[in-house]
CSV table of C-alpha atoms in Angstrom, one decimal:
chain,number,residue,atom,x,y,z
A,1,UNK,CA,3.9,-1.6,-28.7
A,2,UNK,CA,5.5,-1.8,-25.2
A,3,UNK,CA,3.6,-0.3,-22.2
A,4,UNK,CA,4.3,-0.4,-18.5
A,5,UNK,CA,2.3,0.7,-15.5
A,6,UNK,CA,3.1,1.6,-11.9
A,7,UNK,CA,6.2,-0.2,-10.6
A,8,UNK,CA,6.4,-2.0,-13.9
A,9,UNK,CA,7.9,1.2,-15.3
A,10,UNK,CA,11.1,0.4,-13.4
A,11,UNK,CA,11.4,-2.9,-15.3
A,12,UNK,CA,10.9,-1.1,-18.6
A,13,UNK,CA,13.5,1.5,-17.6
A,14,UNK,CA,15.9,-1.3,-16.7
A,15,UNK,CA,16.0,-2.3,-20.3
A,16,UNK,CA,17.4,1.0,-21.4
A,17,UNK,CA,14.5,1.7,-23.7
A,18,UNK,CA,13.4,4.8,-21.8
A,19,UNK,CA,16.9,6.5,-21.7
A,20,UNK,CA,16.6,10.0,-23.1
A,21,UNK,CA,12.8,9.9,-23.1
A,22,UNK,CA,10.1,11.3,-20.9
A,23,UNK,CA,8.4,8.7,-18.7
A,24,UNK,CA,6.1,8.6,-15.7
A,25,UNK,CA,5.6,6.2,-12.8
A,26,UNK,CA,3.7,5.9,-9.5
A,27,UNK,CA,4.3,9.3,-7.8
A,28,UNK,CA,5.5,7.5,-4.6
A,29,UNK,CA,8.3,5.8,-6.6
A,30,UNK,CA,9.8,9.1,-7.8
A,31,UNK,CA,12.9,9.1,-5.6
A,32,UNK,CA,14.0,5.5,-6.3
A,33,UNK,CA,13.3,5.9,-10.0
A,34,UNK,CA,15.4,9.1,-10.3
A,35,UNK,CA,18.3,7.5,-8.4
A,36,UNK,CA,18.3,4.3,-10.6
A,37,UNK,CA,17.5,5.9,-14.0
A,38,UNK,CA,19.1,9.4,-14.2
A,39,UNK,CA,19.0,9.3,-18.0
A,40,UNK,CA,15.2,9.1,-18.1
A,41,UNK,CA,13.3,12.4,-17.9
A,42,UNK,CA,10.8,11.6,-15.2
A,43,UNK,CA,7.5,13.4,-15.0
A,44,UNK,CA,5.4,12.0,-12.1
A,45,UNK,CA,2.7,14.7,-12.6
A,46,UNK,CA,1.8,13.0,-15.9
A,47,UNK,CA,-0.7,10.2,-15.8
A,48,UNK,CA,0.5,8.9,-19.2
A,49,UNK,CA,3.8,9.5,-21.1
A,50,UNK,CA,3.8,8.0,-24.6
A,51,UNK,CA,5.7,7.6,-27.8
A,52,UNK,CA,4.8,5.7,-31.0
A,53,UNK,CA,5.9,2.3,-29.6
A,54,UNK,CA,6.4,3.1,-25.9
A,55,UNK,CA,4.0,4.0,-23.1
A,56,UNK,CA,4.4,4.5,-19.3
A,57,UNK,CA,1.6,5.2,-16.9
A,58,UNK,CA,1.3,6.2,-13.2
A,59,UNK,CA,0.0,4.4,-10.1
A,60,UNK,CA,-2.0,1.2,-10.3
A,61,UNK,CA,-5.4,2.2,-11.7
A,62,UNK,CA,-3.8,4.4,-14.4
A,63,UNK,CA,-3.7,1.1,-16.3
A,64,UNK,CA,-7.4,1.7,-17.1
A,65,UNK,CA,-6.5,5.0,-18.7
A,66,UNK,CA,-3.7,3.4,-20.5
A,67,UNK,CA,-6.1,0.8,-21.9
A,68,UNK,CA,-8.5,3.5,-23.1
A,69,UNK,CA,-5.6,5.3,-24.7
A,70,UNK,CA,-4.7,2.2,-26.6
A,71,UNK,CA,-8.3,1.6,-27.7
A,72,UNK,CA,-8.4,5.1,-28.9
A,73,UNK,CA,-5.2,4.7,-30.8
A,74,UNK,CA,-6.1,1.5,-32.5
A,75,UNK,CA,-9.9,1.6,-32.7
A,76,UNK,CA,-10.7,5.3,-32.6
A,77,UNK,CA,-11.8,7.8,-30.0
A,78,UNK,CA,-15.6,7.0,-30.3
A,79,UNK,CA,-15.1,3.4,-29.4
A,80,UNK,CA,-12.7,4.4,-26.5
A,81,UNK,CA,-15.4,6.9,-25.3
A,82,UNK,CA,-18.0,4.1,-25.3
A,83,UNK,CA,-15.7,1.8,-23.5
A,84,UNK,CA,-15.0,4.5,-20.8
A,85,UNK,CA,-18.7,5.0,-20.2
A,86,UNK,CA,-19.4,1.3,-20.0
A,87,UNK,CA,-16.6,0.6,-17.6
A,88,UNK,CA,-17.0,3.8,-15.6
A,89,UNK,CA,-13.5,5.0,-16.4
A,90,UNK,CA,-12.8,8.7,-15.9
A,91,UNK,CA,-11.2,9.6,-19.2
A,92,UNK,CA,-10.8,13.2,-18.1
A,93,UNK,CA,-8.1,12.5,-15.6
A,94,UNK,CA,-4.8,13.6,-17.0
A,95,UNK,CA,-2.6,14.1,-14.0
A,96,UNK,CA,-1.4,12.4,-10.8
A,97,UNK,CA,-0.8,15.6,-9.0
A,98,UNK,CA,-4.2,15.8,-7.2
A,99,UNK,CA,-3.4,12.5,-5.5
A,100,UNK,CA,0.3,13.2,-4.7
A,101,UNK,CA,1.5,13.6,-1.2
A,102,UNK,CA,3.8,16.6,-1.1
A,103,UNK,CA,5.6,15.6,2.1
A,104,UNK,CA,8.9,13.8,2.0
A,105,UNK,CA,9.7,11.0,4.4
A,106,UNK,CA,10.2,12.4,7.9
A,107,UNK,CA,13.3,10.4,8.7
A,108,UNK,CA,16.3,12.7,9.2
A,109,UNK,CA,20.0,12.1,9.8
A,110,UNK,CA,20.4,15.7,11.2
A,111,UNK,CA,18.8,16.5,14.5
A,112,UNK,CA,18.7,20.2,13.8
A,113,UNK,CA,16.8,19.7,10.5
A,114,UNK,CA,14.5,17.3,12.3
A,115,UNK,CA,13.9,19.9,15.1
A,116,UNK,CA,13.2,22.6,12.5
A,117,UNK,CA,10.6,20.4,10.8
A,118,UNK,CA,8.9,19.6,14.0
A,119,UNK,CA,8.8,23.2,15.1
A,120,UNK,CA,7.2,24.2,11.8
A,121,UNK,CA,4.7,21.4,12.3
A,122,UNK,CA,3.5,22.5,15.8
A,123,UNK,CA,3.6,26.2,14.8
A,124,UNK,CA,2.1,25.8,11.3
A,125,UNK,CA,-0.8,28.2,11.9
A,126,UNK,CA,1.6,31.0,12.9
A,127,UNK,CA,3.7,33.3,10.8
A,128,UNK,CA,7.1,31.6,10.5
A,129,UNK,CA,10.3,33.5,9.5
A,130,UNK,CA,13.1,31.5,8.1
A,131,UNK,CA,15.8,33.5,9.9
A,132,UNK,CA,14.0,33.1,13.3
A,133,UNK,CA,13.6,29.4,12.6
A,134,UNK,CA,17.3,29.0,12.0
A,135,UNK,CA,18.0,30.8,15.3
A,136,UNK,CA,15.7,28.5,17.2
A,137,UNK,CA,17.8,25.4,16.1
A,138,UNK,CA,21.1,27.3,16.6
A,139,UNK,CA,22.3,27.4,13.0
A,140,UNK,CA,22.6,30.1,10.4
A,141,UNK,CA,19.9,30.7,7.8
A,142,UNK,CA,22.3,29.6,5.1
A,143,UNK,CA,23.2,26.4,7.0
A,144,UNK,CA,19.5,25.6,7.6
A,145,UNK,CA,18.7,26.0,3.8
A,146,UNK,CA,21.7,23.8,2.9
A,147,UNK,CA,20.6,21.0,5.3
A,148,UNK,CA,17.0,21.0,4.0
A,149,UNK,CA,18.3,20.9,0.4
A,150,UNK,CA,20.6,18.0,1.2
A,151,UNK,CA,18.0,15.9,3.0
A,152,UNK,CA,14.8,16.9,1.2
A,153,UNK,CA,15.8,18.5,-2.0
A,154,UNK,CA,13.8,21.6,-1.1
A,155,UNK,CA,14.1,24.8,1.0
A,156,UNK,CA,12.5,25.3,4.4
A,157,UNK,CA,10.0,27.6,2.8
A,158,UNK,CA,9.0,25.0,0.2
A,159,UNK,CA,8.7,22.4,2.9
A,160,UNK,CA,6.5,24.7,5.0
A,161,UNK,CA,4.3,25.4,2.0
A,162,UNK,CA,3.9,21.7,1.2
A,163,UNK,CA,3.1,20.9,4.8
A,164,UNK,CA,0.4,23.5,4.9
A,165,UNK,CA,-1.1,22.3,1.6
A,166,UNK,CA,-1.2,18.8,2.9
A,167,UNK,CA,-2.9,19.9,6.1
A,168,UNK,CA,-5.4,21.9,4.1
A,169,UNK,CA,-6.1,18.8,1.9
A,170,UNK,CA,-6.9,16.8,5.0
A,171,UNK,CA,-9.4,19.4,6.3
A,172,UNK,CA,-11.0,19.8,2.9
A,173,UNK,CA,-11.4,16.1,2.4
A,174,UNK,CA,-12.6,15.1,5.9
A,175,UNK,CA,-14.6,18.1,7.2
A,176,UNK,CA,-17.1,20.8,6.2
A,177,UNK,CA,-14.9,23.5,7.6
A,178,UNK,CA,-15.3,26.7,5.6
A,179,UNK,CA,-12.4,27.5,3.3
A,180,UNK,CA,-11.6,30.8,5.1
A,181,UNK,CA,-11.2,28.8,8.3
A,182,UNK,CA,-9.1,26.1,6.6
A,183,UNK,CA,-6.8,28.9,5.3
A,184,UNK,CA,-6.5,30.4,8.7
A,185,UNK,CA,-5.7,27.1,10.4
A,186,UNK,CA,-2.8,26.3,8.1
A,187,UNK,CA,-1.2,29.7,8.6
A,188,UNK,CA,-2.5,32.0,5.8
A,189,UNK,CA,-4.5,35.1,6.0
A,190,UNK,CA,-5.6,35.7,2.4
A,191,UNK,CA,-7.9,33.1,0.7
A,192,UNK,CA,-7.0,34.2,-2.8
A,193,UNK,CA,-3.3,33.9,-2.5
A,194,UNK,CA,-3.6,30.6,-0.7
A,195,UNK,CA,-6.0,29.3,-3.4
A,196,UNK,CA,-3.4,30.2,-6.1
A,197,UNK,CA,-0.7,28.4,-4.2
A,198,UNK,CA,-2.9,25.4,-3.7
A,199,UNK,CA,-3.8,25.2,-7.4
A,200,UNK,CA,-0.1,25.5,-8.3
A,201,UNK,CA,0.6,22.4,-6.1
A,202,UNK,CA,-2.3,20.1,-6.8
A,203,UNK,CA,-3.5,21.5,-9.6
A,204,UNK,CA,-7.1,21.9,-8.4
A,205,UNK,CA,-8.7,24.8,-6.6
A,206,UNK,CA,-9.6,24.1,-3.0
A,207,UNK,CA,-13.3,23.9,-4.0
A,208,UNK,CA,-12.6,21.4,-6.8
A,209,UNK,CA,-10.4,19.4,-4.5
A,210,UNK,CA,-13.1,19.2,-1.9
A,211,UNK,CA,-15.7,18.1,-4.5
A,212,UNK,CA,-13.4,15.4,-5.8
A,213,UNK,CA,-12.1,13.9,-2.5
A,214,UNK,CA,-14.6,14.8,0.2
A,215,UNK,CA,-15.3,11.9,2.6
A,216,UNK,CA,-17.8,13.5,5.0
C-alpha cells in the first residue's frame, strides 16, 4: 500500500503511478499539480482518493483521515470509529471544498484585466453588467472574456461570483451580521438564490458554514 498526503502527492505523481488515475492533493497546489502531471485526473474537492494499493489525500491534517481510512480497511470500521473518537478526528469530513479559497492569485500581466478585477472588487455590492465592465476598461466583451480565461481559467462572471462568495465567507466567519445583510453587502438581492450558489461552491449552506467556521 502506497499513500501520500498534501505536497507528498507530487512525489507520488512523479513516479508515474498516478497516471490515468484520479488523485487529490492540497487544494492550494492545484495549479502546479495540473501543469506538472496532466495525465492525472486531479480532484481537489476530494479529501481522499483511493485505489486498492494507492491513496492520496488533501492538505496536511487530511493525513489523520487517511490513517482512519487505513485502520478501517485493515482492522474494520468499528475499530476505526473508536480510534476517531479517542483522537478527536472528524471522520465525517469528506471534502476540502469548505476550506478552499475560490480566488486565484491577483497578479496580472494584462493591465486591463487587472483594472476590471479591481473595479469588480470596489463595486462588488452593486449590480455589475459584463458588457458595461468591458466598456469601462476599453475592450470588447469578447476580448474581456478571453483575457480572463487566459489568465484565470474562468469568465469574468465566475470570477465575480467567487469574489462575492469569499467576501460572504469572511462576514459569516468573523461577524454576527444577519444573512440577509451579508447577501446584500456582497451584491445579491435574493437570499435563496445566493444560498444555492454558496452551497454549489463550498458545498455548505451559509448557516452551516457559519456554524463550522465562526470565530466571533
